[in-house]
Amino acid sequence: MSDPVALVRVPELSGVAEYAYAAAVAPPARLVFTAGACPLDAEGRTVAPGDPSAQARQVMVNLETALAAAGARLADVVKTTVYVASGRRADLVAVWEVVRDAFGDHDPPSTLLGVAVLGYPDQLVEVEAVAAVRDPEPPRTSTPGSDR
């Protein structure tokens, strides 16, 4: 089965960006939309307060886990949005390096934003993603409250 995700390079645009400028999804594919992955441990505590890179590493672990539960993986991601609660460009760059490295050679289009605040106490990083997969089998589903 062929990959439904095609990353689009745009030679007319700057090569400085470390991601594809667009992605196309070939039918038939199932889209997976994640909530923002947060830097929370299994007990719901924010990990590594004050350390954007360490939080980004936990976020990417959590994102991979959420994608896997929906039958997807990082290589299936079509688009990400990366939020960093900081006005410092160095913090944004540090987080981006972690996110980029987690994706390896797969460099989907992404938006990187510095924001004022995120939802959990001490949270500095959040990443949401859209993935596209072809299903050999349906994703795991649960009823409300059964995942605890």
Short mmCIF file of N, CA and C in Angstrom, two decimals:
data_model
loop_
_atom_site.label_atom_id
_atom_site.label_comp_id
_atom_site.label_asym_id
_atom_site.label_seq_id
_atom_site.Cartn_x
_atom_site.Cartn_y
_atom_site.Cartn_z
N MET A 1 0.85 -1.18 0.00
CA MET A 1 0.00 0.00 0.00
C MET A 1 0.89 1.24 0.00
N SER A 2 0.65 2.16 -0.89
CA SER A 2 1.50 3.35 -0.98
C SER A 2 1.16 4.36 0.10
N ASP A 3 2.12 5.21 0.38
CA ASP A 3 1.98 6.25 1.40
C ASP A 3 1.01 7.31 0.90
N PRO A 4 0.00 7.68 1.71
CA PRO A 4 -0.94 8.70 1.25
C PRO A 4 -0.42 10.13 1.37
N VAL A 5 0.73 10.31 2.07
CA VAL A 5 1.26 11.66 2.31
C VAL A 5 2.38 11.96 1.33
N ALA A 6 2.25 13.05 0.58
CA ALA A 6 3.30 13.52 -0.32
C ALA A 6 3.72 14.91 0.13
N LEU A 7 4.97 15.04 0.58
CA LEU A 7 5.48 16.36 0.96
C LEU A 7 5.88 17.11 -0.29
N VAL A 8 5.54 18.39 -0.35
CA VAL A 8 5.75 19.19 -1.55
C VAL A 8 6.86 20.20 -1.30
N ARG A 9 7.92 20.10 -2.07
CA ARG A 9 9.03 21.06 -2.04
C ARG A 9 8.69 22.17 -3.04
N VAL A 10 9.03 23.40 -2.70
CA VAL A 10 8.70 24.52 -3.57
C VAL A 10 9.99 25.29 -3.85
N PRO A 11 10.66 24.98 -4.97
CA PRO A 11 11.95 25.61 -5.27
C PRO A 11 11.89 27.13 -5.37
N GLU A 12 10.71 27.68 -5.68
CA GLU A 12 10.58 29.13 -5.81
C GLU A 12 10.59 29.84 -4.45
N LEU A 13 10.42 29.08 -3.37
CA LEU A 13 10.44 29.65 -2.02
C LEU A 13 11.78 29.36 -1.36
N SER A 14 12.10 30.09 -0.34
CA SER A 14 13.38 29.97 0.35
C SER A 14 13.65 28.55 0.82
N GLY A 15 14.88 28.11 0.66
CA GLY A 15 15.31 26.81 1.15
C GLY A 15 15.72 26.85 2.61
N VAL A 16 15.58 28.00 3.27
CA VAL A 16 15.96 28.13 4.67
C VAL A 16 15.05 27.31 5.58
N ALA A 17 13.77 27.21 5.23
CA ALA A 17 12.81 26.48 6.06
C ALA A 17 13.21 25.02 6.16
N GLU A 18 13.13 24.48 7.38
CA GLU A 18 13.50 23.08 7.61
C GLU A 18 12.27 22.18 7.58
N TYR A 19 11.42 22.38 6.59
CA TYR A 19 10.22 21.59 6.43
C TYR A 19 9.72 21.80 5.01
N ALA A 20 8.86 20.89 4.57
CA ALA A 20 8.22 21.06 3.27
C ALA A 20 7.23 22.21 3.37
N TYR A 21 7.01 22.91 2.29
CA TYR A 21 6.08 24.03 2.31
C TYR A 21 4.62 23.60 2.19
N ALA A 22 4.40 22.38 1.72
CA ALA A 22 3.03 21.88 1.58
C ALA A 22 3.06 20.37 1.67
N ALA A 23 1.89 19.81 1.86
CA ALA A 23 1.72 18.36 1.85
C ALA A 23 0.40 18.06 1.17
N ALA A 24 0.37 16.96 0.43
CA ALA A 24 -0.86 16.53 -0.23
C ALA A 24 -1.21 15.14 0.27
N VAL A 25 -2.50 14.87 0.39
CA VAL A 25 -2.98 13.58 0.85
C VAL A 25 -3.74 12.93 -0.30
N ALA A 26 -3.29 11.74 -0.70
CA ALA A 26 -3.93 11.02 -1.80
C ALA A 26 -5.06 10.14 -1.26
N PRO A 27 -6.19 10.13 -1.92
CA PRO A 27 -7.28 9.27 -1.48
C PRO A 27 -6.98 7.80 -1.83
N PRO A 28 -7.58 6.85 -1.18
CA PRO A 28 -8.38 7.03 0.02
C PRO A 28 -7.47 7.06 1.25
N ALA A 29 -7.66 7.99 2.09
CA ALA A 29 -6.87 8.10 3.32
C ALA A 29 -7.78 8.55 4.45
N ARG A 30 -7.44 8.13 5.64
CA ARG A 30 -8.16 8.55 6.84
C ARG A 30 -7.31 9.60 7.51
N LEU A 31 -7.91 10.75 7.82
CA LEU A 31 -7.19 11.82 8.51
C LEU A 31 -7.30 11.63 10.01
N VAL A 32 -6.19 11.90 10.70
CA VAL A 32 -6.12 11.83 12.16
C VAL A 32 -5.74 13.22 12.65
N PHE A 33 -6.57 13.81 13.49
CA PHE A 33 -6.31 15.12 14.08
C PHE A 33 -6.02 14.91 15.56
N THR A 34 -4.86 15.39 16.01
CA THR A 34 -4.56 15.25 17.43
C THR A 34 -4.92 16.52 18.19
N ALA A 35 -5.20 16.35 19.46
CA ALA A 35 -5.24 17.49 20.36
C ALA A 35 -3.80 17.94 20.54
N GLY A 36 -3.60 19.09 21.09
CA GLY A 36 -2.24 19.52 21.37
C GLY A 36 -1.60 18.57 22.37
N ALA A 37 -0.46 17.99 21.99
CA ALA A 37 0.29 17.13 22.92
C ALA A 37 1.00 18.04 23.90
N CYS A 38 0.86 17.72 25.17
CA CYS A 38 1.40 18.56 26.24
C CYS A 38 2.54 17.83 26.95
N PRO A 39 3.37 18.56 27.70
CA PRO A 39 4.50 17.94 28.39
C PRO A 39 4.09 17.36 29.75
N LEU A 40 3.11 16.46 29.72
CA LEU A 40 2.61 15.86 30.95
C LEU A 40 3.10 14.43 31.08
N ASP A 41 3.39 14.00 32.32
CA ASP A 41 3.74 12.61 32.56
C ASP A 41 2.46 11.81 32.75
N ALA A 42 2.60 10.51 33.03
CA ALA A 42 1.43 9.63 33.15
C ALA A 42 0.50 10.02 34.30
N GLU A 43 1.02 10.76 35.28
CA GLU A 43 0.19 11.21 36.40
C GLU A 43 -0.41 12.59 36.16
N GLY A 44 -0.15 13.18 34.99
CA GLY A 44 -0.72 14.47 34.67
C GLY A 44 0.08 15.66 35.17
N ARG A 45 1.31 15.42 35.58
CA ARG A 45 2.17 16.51 36.05
C ARG A 45 2.99 17.06 34.88
N THR A 46 3.17 18.37 34.85
CA THR A 46 4.01 19.01 33.84
C THR A 46 5.47 18.66 34.13
N VAL A 47 6.15 18.10 33.14
CA VAL A 47 7.55 17.73 33.32
C VAL A 47 8.45 18.93 33.05
N ALA A 48 9.62 18.93 33.65
CA ALA A 48 10.70 19.87 33.37
C ALA A 48 10.26 21.34 33.34
N PRO A 49 9.64 21.85 34.41
CA PRO A 49 9.28 23.28 34.41
C PRO A 49 10.51 24.15 34.11
N GLY A 50 10.32 25.13 33.22
CA GLY A 50 11.39 26.05 32.89
C GLY A 50 12.34 25.57 31.81
N ASP A 51 12.17 24.33 31.31
CA ASP A 51 13.10 23.77 30.30
C ASP A 51 12.34 23.44 29.02
N PRO A 52 12.31 24.38 28.07
CA PRO A 52 11.53 24.15 26.85
C PRO A 52 11.97 22.91 26.06
N SER A 53 13.26 22.63 26.00
CA SER A 53 13.73 21.47 25.24
C SER A 53 13.27 20.17 25.87
N ALA A 54 13.40 20.06 27.18
CA ALA A 54 12.97 18.84 27.86
C ALA A 54 11.46 18.67 27.73
N GLN A 55 10.72 19.76 27.81
CA GLN A 55 9.28 19.66 27.62
C GLN A 55 8.96 19.22 26.20
N ALA A 56 9.70 19.73 25.22
CA ALA A 56 9.47 19.34 23.83
C ALA A 56 9.70 17.84 23.64
N ARG A 57 10.71 17.29 24.30
CA ARG A 57 10.96 15.84 24.19
C ARG A 57 9.76 15.05 24.73
N GLN A 58 9.22 15.47 25.88
CA GLN A 58 8.05 14.78 26.43
C GLN A 58 6.83 14.95 25.53
N VAL A 59 6.67 16.14 24.98
CA VAL A 59 5.56 16.39 24.05
C VAL A 59 5.63 15.44 22.86
N MET A 60 6.81 15.25 22.31
CA MET A 60 6.93 14.38 21.14
C MET A 60 6.66 12.92 21.49
N VAL A 61 7.07 12.48 22.67
CA VAL A 61 6.74 11.13 23.14
C VAL A 61 5.22 11.00 23.24
N ASN A 62 4.57 12.00 23.84
CA ASN A 62 3.12 11.96 24.00
C ASN A 62 2.41 12.03 22.65
N LEU A 63 2.95 12.82 21.72
CA LEU A 63 2.35 12.90 20.39
C LEU A 63 2.44 11.54 19.69
N GLU A 64 3.58 10.90 19.75
CA GLU A 64 3.74 9.57 19.14
C GLU A 64 2.74 8.58 19.75
N THR A 65 2.54 8.64 21.05
CA THR A 65 1.61 7.75 21.73
C THR A 65 0.18 7.99 21.26
N ALA A 66 -0.22 9.25 21.16
CA ALA A 66 -1.56 9.59 20.69
C ALA A 66 -1.76 9.14 19.24
N LEU A 67 -0.77 9.39 18.40
CA LEU A 67 -0.87 8.96 17.00
C LEU A 67 -1.00 7.45 16.91
N ALA A 68 -0.18 6.72 17.68
CA ALA A 68 -0.23 5.26 17.64
C ALA A 68 -1.60 4.74 18.05
N ALA A 69 -2.22 5.36 19.04
CA ALA A 69 -3.56 4.95 19.47
C ALA A 69 -4.58 5.12 18.35
N ALA A 70 -4.32 6.03 17.43
CA ALA A 70 -5.21 6.27 16.29
C ALA A 70 -4.74 5.54 15.04
N GLY A 71 -3.73 4.69 15.18
CA GLY A 71 -3.24 3.92 14.03
C GLY A 71 -2.31 4.69 13.12
N ALA A 72 -1.62 5.71 13.65
CA ALA A 72 -0.73 6.53 12.83
C ALA A 72 0.65 6.62 13.50
N ARG A 73 1.58 7.18 12.77
CA ARG A 73 2.93 7.40 13.30
C ARG A 73 3.44 8.74 12.81
N LEU A 74 4.59 9.17 13.32
CA LEU A 74 5.12 10.48 12.93
C LEU A 74 5.31 10.58 11.42
N ALA A 75 5.69 9.50 10.77
CA ALA A 75 5.90 9.53 9.31
C ALA A 75 4.60 9.75 8.54
N ASP A 76 3.46 9.64 9.21
CA ASP A 76 2.16 9.88 8.57
C ASP A 76 1.68 11.31 8.74
N VAL A 77 2.41 12.12 9.49
CA VAL A 77 1.97 13.48 9.79
C VAL A 77 2.04 14.35 8.55
N VAL A 78 0.97 15.09 8.33
CA VAL A 78 0.83 15.98 7.18
C VAL A 78 1.15 17.42 7.57
N LYS A 79 0.89 17.81 8.83
CA LYS A 79 1.05 19.20 9.28
C LYS A 79 1.15 19.24 10.78
N THR A 80 1.99 20.12 11.30
CA THR A 80 2.05 20.35 12.74
C THR A 80 1.93 21.84 13.04
N THR A 81 1.49 22.12 14.25
CA THR A 81 1.56 23.46 14.81
C THR A 81 2.26 23.32 16.14
N VAL A 82 3.32 24.11 16.33
CA VAL A 82 4.16 24.04 17.53
C VAL A 82 4.00 25.36 18.28
N TYR A 83 3.56 25.26 19.53
CA TYR A 83 3.35 26.43 20.37
C TYR A 83 4.43 26.45 21.46
N VAL A 84 5.04 27.62 21.66
CA VAL A 84 6.04 27.79 22.70
C VAL A 84 5.66 29.03 23.51
N ALA A 85 5.46 28.85 24.80
CA ALA A 85 5.09 29.97 25.66
C ALA A 85 6.34 30.75 26.03
N SER A 86 6.78 31.55 25.07
CA SER A 86 7.98 32.36 25.26
C SER A 86 8.04 33.43 24.18
N GLY A 87 8.59 34.55 24.53
CA GLY A 87 8.85 35.60 23.55
C GLY A 87 10.31 35.57 23.09
N ARG A 88 11.05 34.59 23.57
CA ARG A 88 12.48 34.48 23.21
C ARG A 88 12.66 33.56 22.00
N ARG A 89 13.22 34.10 20.95
CA ARG A 89 13.46 33.30 19.75
C ARG A 89 14.32 32.07 20.04
N ALA A 90 15.28 32.19 20.96
CA ALA A 90 16.15 31.05 21.31
C ALA A 90 15.32 29.88 21.85
N ASP A 91 14.27 30.17 22.61
CA ASP A 91 13.40 29.10 23.12
C ASP A 91 12.65 28.44 21.98
N LEU A 92 12.15 29.24 21.04
CA LEU A 92 11.44 28.68 19.89
C LEU A 92 12.37 27.80 19.07
N VAL A 93 13.59 28.26 18.84
CA VAL A 93 14.56 27.48 18.06
C VAL A 93 14.89 26.18 18.79
N ALA A 94 15.10 26.23 20.10
CA ALA A 94 15.43 25.03 20.87
C ALA A 94 14.31 24.00 20.77
N VAL A 95 13.07 24.45 20.89
CA VAL A 95 11.93 23.54 20.78
C VAL A 95 11.85 22.99 19.36
N TRP A 96 12.00 23.85 18.37
CA TRP A 96 11.93 23.40 16.98
C TRP A 96 12.96 22.32 16.69
N GLU A 97 14.17 22.46 17.22
CA GLU A 97 15.21 21.45 16.99
C GLU A 97 14.79 20.09 17.52
N VAL A 98 14.15 20.05 18.68
CA VAL A 98 13.67 18.79 19.24
C VAL A 98 12.57 18.20 18.35
N VAL A 99 11.62 19.04 17.95
CA VAL A 99 10.52 18.58 17.10
C VAL A 99 11.07 18.07 15.77
N ARG A 100 11.91 18.86 15.13
CA ARG A 100 12.49 18.48 13.84
C ARG A 100 13.24 17.15 13.95
N ASP A 101 14.05 17.00 15.00
CA ASP A 101 14.82 15.77 15.17
C ASP A 101 13.92 14.56 15.38
N ALA A 102 12.80 14.74 16.07
CA ALA A 102 11.87 13.63 16.30
C ALA A 102 11.29 13.12 14.98
N PHE A 103 11.10 14.00 14.03
CA PHE A 103 10.55 13.61 12.73
C PHE A 103 11.60 13.01 11.80
N GLY A 104 12.87 13.21 12.08
CA GLY A 104 13.92 12.65 11.23
C GLY A 104 13.83 13.21 9.82
N ASP A 105 13.85 12.31 8.84
CA ASP A 105 13.82 12.73 7.43
C ASP A 105 12.45 13.19 6.96
N HIS A 106 11.42 12.88 7.73
CA HIS A 106 10.05 13.30 7.38
C HIS A 106 9.86 14.72 7.92
N ASP A 107 9.75 15.69 7.04
CA ASP A 107 9.69 17.10 7.46
C ASP A 107 8.39 17.76 6.99
N PRO A 108 7.27 17.43 7.66
CA PRO A 108 5.99 17.98 7.23
C PRO A 108 5.92 19.48 7.42
N PRO A 109 5.02 20.14 6.68
CA PRO A 109 4.81 21.57 6.90
C PRO A 109 4.49 21.82 8.38
N SER A 110 4.97 22.93 8.88
CA SER A 110 4.78 23.23 10.28
C SER A 110 4.68 24.73 10.49
N THR A 111 3.97 25.11 11.53
CA THR A 111 3.92 26.49 11.98
C THR A 111 4.46 26.52 13.40
N LEU A 112 5.39 27.43 13.66
CA LEU A 112 6.01 27.60 14.97
C LEU A 112 5.59 28.95 15.52
N LEU A 113 4.98 28.94 16.71
CA LEU A 113 4.44 30.16 17.29
C LEU A 113 4.96 30.39 18.71
N GLY A 114 5.30 31.63 19.01
CA GLY A 114 5.52 32.04 20.39
C GLY A 114 4.21 32.60 20.91
N VAL A 115 3.76 32.07 22.04
CA VAL A 115 2.48 32.49 22.61
C VAL A 115 2.69 32.98 24.04
N ALA A 116 1.69 33.65 24.59
CA ALA A 116 1.81 34.22 25.93
C ALA A 116 1.72 33.16 27.02
N VAL A 117 0.79 32.21 26.88
CA VAL A 117 0.59 31.22 27.94
C VAL A 117 -0.08 29.99 27.35
N LEU A 118 0.19 28.84 27.96
CA LEU A 118 -0.47 27.59 27.57
C LEU A 118 -1.26 27.08 28.77
N GLY A 119 -2.05 26.04 28.57
CA GLY A 119 -3.08 25.66 29.52
C GLY A 119 -2.70 25.09 30.87
N TYR A 120 -1.59 24.35 30.97
CA TYR A 120 -1.25 23.72 32.24
C TYR A 120 -0.22 24.55 33.00
N PRO A 121 -0.20 24.43 34.34
CA PRO A 121 0.82 25.15 35.11
C PRO A 121 2.23 24.76 34.64
N ASP A 122 3.09 25.75 34.45
CA ASP A 122 4.49 25.56 34.04
C ASP A 122 4.66 25.01 32.63
N GLN A 123 3.59 24.93 31.84
CA GLN A 123 3.68 24.41 30.48
C GLN A 123 4.29 25.44 29.55
N LEU A 124 5.30 25.02 28.79
CA LEU A 124 5.97 25.90 27.83
C LEU A 124 5.78 25.45 26.38
N VAL A 125 5.40 24.18 26.14
CA VAL A 125 5.38 23.63 24.79
C VAL A 125 4.10 22.82 24.56
N GLU A 126 3.58 22.91 23.34
CA GLU A 126 2.46 22.08 22.90
C GLU A 126 2.58 21.89 21.40
N VAL A 127 2.27 20.68 20.92
CA VAL A 127 2.35 20.38 19.49
C VAL A 127 1.08 19.64 19.09
N GLU A 128 0.41 20.16 18.06
CA GLU A 128 -0.73 19.44 17.49
C GLU A 128 -0.36 19.01 16.09
N ALA A 129 -1.02 17.94 15.63
CA ALA A 129 -0.67 17.37 14.33
C ALA A 129 -1.90 16.87 13.61
N VAL A 130 -1.76 16.80 12.29
CA VAL A 130 -2.73 16.14 11.42
C VAL A 130 -1.94 15.08 10.67
N ALA A 131 -2.46 13.86 10.66
CA ALA A 131 -1.80 12.75 9.96
C ALA A 131 -2.78 12.15 8.97
N ALA A 132 -2.26 11.40 8.00
CA ALA A 132 -3.08 10.71 7.02
C ALA A 132 -2.57 9.28 6.90
N VAL A 133 -3.51 8.32 6.99
CA VAL A 133 -3.13 6.90 6.92
C VAL A 133 -4.10 6.14 6.03
N ARG A 134 -3.60 5.05 5.51
CA ARG A 134 -4.44 4.07 4.83
C ARG A 134 -4.58 2.92 5.81
N ASP A 135 -5.79 2.47 6.05
CA ASP A 135 -6.04 1.49 7.09
C ASP A 135 -6.03 0.05 6.62
N PRO A 136 -5.05 -0.72 7.10
CA PRO A 136 -5.17 -2.16 6.93
C PRO A 136 -6.12 -2.72 8.01
N GLU A 137 -6.23 -1.98 9.13
CA GLU A 137 -7.15 -2.35 10.21
C GLU A 137 -7.65 -1.07 10.86
N PRO A 138 -8.84 -1.11 11.47
CA PRO A 138 -9.37 0.11 12.08
C PRO A 138 -8.59 0.52 13.33
N PRO A 139 -8.63 1.81 13.69
CA PRO A 139 -7.92 2.28 14.88
C PRO A 139 -8.60 1.78 16.15
N ARG A 140 -7.85 1.78 17.24
CA ARG A 140 -8.39 1.42 18.56
C ARG A 140 -9.40 2.49 18.97
N THR A 141 -10.53 2.09 19.44
CA THR A 141 -11.54 3.04 19.92
C THR A 141 -11.91 2.70 21.35
N SER A 142 -12.45 3.65 22.05
CA SER A 142 -12.88 3.42 23.42
C SER A 142 -14.12 4.24 23.70
N THR A 143 -14.81 3.84 24.73
CA THR A 143 -15.96 4.62 25.16
C THR A 143 -15.51 5.58 26.25
N PRO A 144 -16.24 6.67 26.47
CA PRO A 144 -15.83 7.64 27.49
C PRO A 144 -15.56 6.96 28.84
N GLY A 145 -14.40 7.26 29.40
CA GLY A 145 -14.03 6.74 30.70
C GLY A 145 -13.37 5.37 30.66
N SER A 146 -13.37 4.68 29.52
CA SER A 146 -12.78 3.34 29.47
C SER A 146 -11.27 3.36 29.33
N ASP A 147 -10.68 4.52 29.09
CA ASP A 147 -9.24 4.59 28.89
C ASP A 147 -8.50 4.86 30.20
N ARG A 148 -9.13 4.76 31.29
CA ARG A 148 -8.49 5.01 32.60
C ARG A 148 -8.31 3.73 33.34
#
